Amino acid sequence: MSNRTHEVEYEQMLLSRHGLWQHKGGRGKDGLVERSAYILLSRIRVQGPMSIGELSDAFGLDASTLNRQTAAAMRSGLVERIPDPAGGMARKFRITDKGARMLDEKRDYFVHALDKVMADWSDEDIAHFASYLRRFNSDIERIEGRPWPRPGTDGP
């Protein structure tokens, strides 16, 4: 393992500790948006309605964990259960208008926070950073066998 890999690990650890999640205008405990709900809503928005089994495969989590997360999101009015649009037996979760508004609000907050952090960065530096992050995430997804769809692509 290279010394550079140690630097990446350390910087990734530091990144995870920063308070971008502490959005005072959000929902959840003490004004915090639940991170799991944000990620769940993001996935459903990009991919479309998903069953518990599909969510379990996508996140690499057991069905009981996803049942708790989706139940909390349903209680908050962020997702709703619908019949499978393709006619299958499983019921699927779809983002609600309220969930879409919350997701947009939270994403706007993050983008604004990142704009402040990178105010002195050139457009080229931001583009390179975004490219490296995408490559990093894509390589993790490839190793785990769980690709994550991105807006503007044809799914996972």
JSON list of N, CA and C in Angstrom, two decimals, residues 109-145:
[
{"chain": "A", "resi": 109, "resn": "TYR", "atom": "N", "xyz": [-29.09, 22.82, -0.83]},
{"chain": "A", "resi": 109, "resn": "TYR", "atom": "CA", "xyz": [-28.28, 23.20, 0.33]},
{"chain": "A", "resi": 109, "resn": "TYR", "atom": "C", "xyz": [-26.84, 22.71, 0.15]},
{"chain": "A", "resi": 110, "resn": "PHE", "atom": "N", "xyz": [-26.68, 21.45, -0.26]},
{"chain": "A", "resi": 110, "resn": "PHE", "atom": "CA", "xyz": [-25.34, 20.90, -0.45]},
{"chain": "A", "resi": 110, "resn": "PHE", "atom": "C", "xyz": [-24.59, 21.63, -1.56]},
{"chain": "A", "resi": 111, "resn": "VAL", "atom": "N", "xyz": [-25.25, 21.89, -2.66]},
{"chain": "A", "resi": 111, "resn": "VAL", "atom": "CA", "xyz": [-24.60, 22.58, -3.77]},
{"chain": "A", "resi": 111, "resn": "VAL", "atom": "C", "xyz": [-24.15, 23.98, -3.32]},
{"chain": "A", "resi": 112, "resn": "HIS", "atom": "N", "xyz": [-25.02, 24.67, -2.59]},
{"chain": "A", "resi": 112, "resn": "HIS", "atom": "CA", "xyz": [-24.65, 26.00, -2.08]},
{"chain": "A", "resi": 112, "resn": "HIS", "atom": "C", "xyz": [-23.45, 25.90, -1.14]},
{"chain": "A", "resi": 113, "resn": "ALA", "atom": "N", "xyz": [-23.46, 24.91, -0.25]},
{"chain": "A", "resi": 113, "resn": "ALA", "atom": "CA", "xyz": [-22.34, 24.72, 0.67]},
{"chain": "A", "resi": 113, "resn": "ALA", "atom": "C", "xyz": [-21.05, 24.41, -0.09]},
{"chain": "A", "resi": 114, "resn": "LEU", "atom": "N", "xyz": [-21.15, 23.57, -1.11]},
{"chain": "A", "resi": 114, "resn": "LEU", "atom": "CA", "xyz": [-19.97, 23.25, -1.92]},
{"chain": "A", "resi": 114, "resn": "LEU", "atom": "C", "xyz": [-19.50, 24.46, -2.72]},
{"chain": "A", "resi": 115, "resn": "ASP", "atom": "N", "xyz": [-20.44, 25.28, -3.20]},
{"chain": "A", "resi": 115, "resn": "ASP", "atom": "CA", "xyz": [-20.06, 26.53, -3.88]},
{"chain": "A", "resi": 115, "resn": "ASP", "atom": "C", "xyz": [-19.22, 27.40, -2.97]},
{"chain": "A", "resi": 116, "resn": "LYS", "atom": "N", "xyz": [-19.60, 27.47, -1.69]},
{"chain": "A", "resi": 116, "resn": "LYS", "atom": "CA", "xyz": [-18.83, 28.28, -0.74]},
{"chain": "A", "resi": 116, "resn": "LYS", "atom": "C", "xyz": [-17.45, 27.67, -0.50]},
{"chain": "A", "resi": 117, "resn": "VAL", "atom": "N", "xyz": [-17.39, 26.35, -0.35]},
{"chain": "A", "resi": 117, "resn": "VAL", "atom": "CA", "xyz": [-16.11, 25.68, -0.10]},
{"chain": "A", "resi": 117, "resn": "VAL", "atom": "C", "xyz": [-15.17, 25.88, -1.29]},
{"chain": "A", "resi": 118, "resn": "MET", "atom": "N", "xyz": [-15.71, 25.80, -2.50]},
{"chain": "A", "resi": 118, "resn": "MET", "atom": "CA", "xyz": [-14.87, 25.83, -3.71]},
{"chain": "A", "resi": 118, "resn": "MET", "atom": "C", "xyz": [-14.91, 27.19, -4.42]},
{"chain": "A", "resi": 119, "resn": "ALA", "atom": "N", "xyz": [-15.26, 28.23, -3.69]},
{"chain": "A", "resi": 119, "resn": "ALA", "atom": "CA", "xyz": [-15.39, 29.56, -4.30]},
{"chain": "A", "resi": 119, "resn": "ALA", "atom": "C", "xyz": [-14.12, 30.02, -5.00]},
{"chain": "A", "resi": 120, "resn": "ASP", "atom": "N", "xyz": [-12.98, 29.64, -4.49]},
{"chain": "A", "resi": 120, "resn": "ASP", "atom": "CA", "xyz": [-11.71, 30.07, -5.07]},
{"chain": "A", "resi": 120, "resn": "ASP", "atom": "C", "xyz": [-11.13, 29.05, -6.05]},
{"chain": "A", "resi": 121, "resn": "TRP", "atom": "N", "xyz": [-11.86, 27.99, -6.34]},
{"chain": "A", "resi": 121, "resn": "TRP", "atom": "CA", "xyz": [-11.39, 26.96, -7.26]},
{"chain": "A", "resi": 121, "resn": "TRP", "atom": "C", "xyz": [-11.74, 27.37, -8.69]},
{"chain": "A", "resi": 122, "resn": "SER", "atom": "N", "xyz": [-10.89, 27.02, -9.61]},
{"chain": "A", "resi": 122, "resn": "SER", "atom": "CA", "xyz": [-11.21, 27.27, -11.02]},
{"chain": "A", "resi": 122, "resn": "SER", "atom": "C", "xyz": [-12.24, 26.24, -11.49]},
{"chain": "A", "resi": 123, "resn": "ASP", "atom": "N", "xyz": [-12.95, 26.56, -12.57]},
{"chain": "A", "resi": 123, "resn": "ASP", "atom": "CA", "xyz": [-13.89, 25.61, -13.15]},
{"chain": "A", "resi": 123, "resn": "ASP", "atom": "C", "xyz": [-13.18, 24.32, -13.53]},
{"chain": "A", "resi": 124, "resn": "GLU", "atom": "N", "xyz": [-11.95, 24.45, -14.00]},
{"chain": "A", "resi": 124, "resn": "GLU", "atom": "CA", "xyz": [-11.17, 23.28, -14.40]},
{"chain": "A", "resi": 124, "resn": "GLU", "atom": "C", "xyz": [-10.84, 22.41, -13.18]},
{"chain": "A", "resi": 125, "resn": "ASP", "atom": "N", "xyz": [-10.49, 23.02, -12.06]},
{"chain": "A", "resi": 125, "resn": "ASP", "atom": "CA", "xyz": [-10.21, 22.25, -10.84]},
{"chain": "A", "resi": 125, "resn": "ASP", "atom": "C", "xyz": [-11.46, 21.51, -10.37]},
{"chain": "A", "resi": 126, "resn": "ILE", "atom": "N", "xyz": [-12.60, 22.20, -10.40]},
{"chain": "A", "resi": 126, "resn": "ILE", "atom": "CA", "xyz": [-13.86, 21.57, -9.98]},
{"chain": "A", "resi": 126, "resn": "ILE", "atom": "C", "xyz": [-14.20, 20.41, -10.91]},
{"chain": "A", "resi": 127, "resn": "ALA", "atom": "N", "xyz": [-14.03, 20.58, -12.20]},
{"chain": "A", "resi": 127, "resn": "ALA", "atom": "CA", "xyz": [-14.31, 19.51, -13.16]},
{"chain": "A", "resi": 127, "resn": "ALA", "atom": "C", "xyz": [-13.39, 18.31, -12.92]},
{"chain": "A", "resi": 128, "resn": "HIS", "atom": "N", "xyz": [-12.11, 18.57, -12.66]},
{"chain": "A", "resi": 128, "resn": "HIS", "atom": "CA", "xyz": [-11.18, 17.47, -12.38]},
{"chain": "A", "resi": 128, "resn": "HIS", "atom": "C", "xyz": [-11.57, 16.74, -11.09]},
{"chain": "A", "resi": 129, "resn": "PHE", "atom": "N", "xyz": [-11.89, 17.51, -10.07]},
{"chain": "A", "resi": 129, "resn": "PHE", "atom": "CA", "xyz": [-12.29, 16.91, -8.79]},
{"chain": "A", "resi": 129, "resn": "PHE", "atom": "C", "xyz": [-13.53, 16.04, -8.97]},
{"chain": "A", "resi": 130, "resn": "ALA", "atom": "N", "xyz": [-14.54, 16.56, -9.67]},
{"chain": "A", "resi": 130, "resn": "ALA", "atom": "CA", "xyz": [-15.77, 15.79, -9.93]},
{"chain": "A", "resi": 130, "resn": "ALA", "atom": "C", "xyz": [-15.45, 14.51, -10.70]},
{"chain": "A", "resi": 131, "resn": "SER", "atom": "N", "xyz": [-14.56, 14.62, -11.67]},
{"chain": "A", "resi": 131, "resn": "SER", "atom": "CA", "xyz": [-14.17, 13.46, -12.47]},
{"chain": "A", "resi": 131, "resn": "SER", "atom": "C", "xyz": [-13.48, 12.40, -11.60]},
{"chain": "A", "resi": 132, "resn": "TYR", "atom": "N", "xyz": [-12.59, 12.84, -10.72]},
{"chain": "A", "resi": 132, "resn": "TYR", "atom": "CA", "xyz": [-11.91, 11.89, -9.84]},
{"chain": "A", "resi": 132, "resn": "TYR", "atom": "C", "xyz": [-12.88, 11.24, -8.85]},
{"chain": "A", "resi": 133, "resn": "LEU", "atom": "N", "xyz": [-13.81, 12.02, -8.31]},
{"chain": "A", "resi": 133, "resn": "LEU", "atom": "CA", "xyz": [-14.80, 11.45, -7.40]},
{"chain": "A", "resi": 133, "resn": "LEU", "atom": "C", "xyz": [-15.67, 10.41, -8.10]},
{"chain": "A", "resi": 134, "resn": "ARG", "atom": "N", "xyz": [-16.09, 10.74, -9.32]},
{"chain": "A", "resi": 134, "resn": "ARG", "atom": "CA", "xyz": [-16.90, 9.78, -10.08]},
{"chain": "A", "resi": 134, "resn": "ARG", "atom": "C", "xyz": [-16.11, 8.51, -10.36]},
{"chain": "A", "resi": 135, "resn": "ARG", "atom": "N", "xyz": [-14.86, 8.66, -10.75]},
{"chain": "A", "resi": 135, "resn": "ARG", "atom": "CA", "xyz": [-14.01, 7.49, -11.01]},
{"chain": "A", "resi": 135, "resn": "ARG", "atom": "C", "xyz": [-13.84, 6.66, -9.75]},
{"chain": "A", "resi": 136, "resn": "PHE", "atom": "N", "xyz": [-13.58, 7.32, -8.62]},
{"chain": "A", "resi": 136, "resn": "PHE", "atom": "CA", "xyz": [-13.41, 6.65, -7.33]},
{"chain": "A", "resi": 136, "resn": "PHE", "atom": "C", "xyz": [-14.66, 5.86, -6.98]},
{"chain": "A", "resi": 137, "resn": "ASN", "atom": "N", "xyz": [-15.82, 6.53, -7.03]},
{"chain": "A", "resi": 137, "resn": "ASN", "atom": "CA", "xyz": [-17.09, 5.86, -6.73]},
{"chain": "A", "resi": 137, "resn": "ASN", "atom": "C", "xyz": [-17.38, 4.73, -7.71]},
{"chain": "A", "resi": 138, "resn": "SER", "atom": "N", "xyz": [-17.15, 4.97, -8.98]},
{"chain": "A", "resi": 138, "resn": "SER", "atom": "CA", "xyz": [-17.41, 3.94, -10.01]},
{"chain": "A", "resi": 138, "resn": "SER", "atom": "C", "xyz": [-16.54, 2.71, -9.80]},
{"chain": "A", "resi": 139, "resn": "ASP", "atom": "N", "xyz": [-15.30, 2.90, -9.39]},
{"chain": "A", "resi": 139, "resn": "ASP", "atom": "CA", "xyz": [-14.42, 1.76, -9.13]},
{"chain": "A", "resi": 139, "resn": "ASP", "atom": "C", "xyz": [-14.88, 0.97, -7.91]},
{"chain": "A", "resi": 140, "resn": "ILE", "atom": "N", "xyz": [-15.34, 1.67, -6.87]},
{"chain": "A", "resi": 140, "resn": "ILE", "atom": "CA", "xyz": [-15.91, 0.97, -5.71]},
{"chain": "A", "resi": 140, "resn": "ILE", "atom": "C", "xyz": [-17.15, 0.18, -6.13]},
{"chain": "A", "resi": 141, "resn": "GLU", "atom": "N", "xyz": [-18.02, 0.82, -6.91]},
{"chain": "A", "resi": 141, "resn": "GLU", "atom": "CA", "xyz": [-19.24, 0.15, -7.38]},
{"chain": "A", "resi": 141, "resn": "GLU", "atom": "C", "xyz": [-18.90, -1.08, -8.22]},
{"chain": "A", "resi": 142, "resn": "ARG", "atom": "N", "xyz": [-17.89, -0.99, -9.07]},
{"chain": "A", "resi": 142, "resn": "ARG", "atom": "CA", "xyz": [-17.47, -2.12, -9.90]},
{"chain": "A", "resi": 142, "resn": "ARG", "atom": "C", "xyz": [-16.99, -3.27, -9.02]},
{"chain": "A", "resi": 143, "resn": "ILE", "atom": "N", "xyz": [-16.15, -2.98, -8.03]},
{"chain": "A", "resi": 143, "resn": "ILE", "atom": "CA", "xyz": [-15.63, -4.01, -7.14]},
{"chain": "A", "resi": 143, "resn": "ILE", "atom": "C", "xyz": [-16.76, -4.67, -6.35]},
{"chain": "A", "resi": 144, "resn": "GLU", "atom": "N", "xyz": [-17.71, -3.87, -5.88]},
{"chain": "A", "resi": 144, "resn": "GLU", "atom": "CA", "xyz": [-18.84, -4.40, -5.10]},
{"chain": "A", "resi": 144, "resn": "GLU", "atom": "C", "xyz": [-19.91, -5.03, -5.97]},
{"chain": "A", "resi": 145, "resn": "GLY", "atom": "N", "xyz": [-19.86, -4.76, -7.27]},
{"chain": "A", "resi": 145, "resn": "GLY", "atom": "CA", "xyz": [-20.88, -5.30, -8.17]},
{"chain": "A", "resi": 145, "resn": "GLY", "atom": "C", "xyz": [-22.22, -4.62, -8.04]}
]
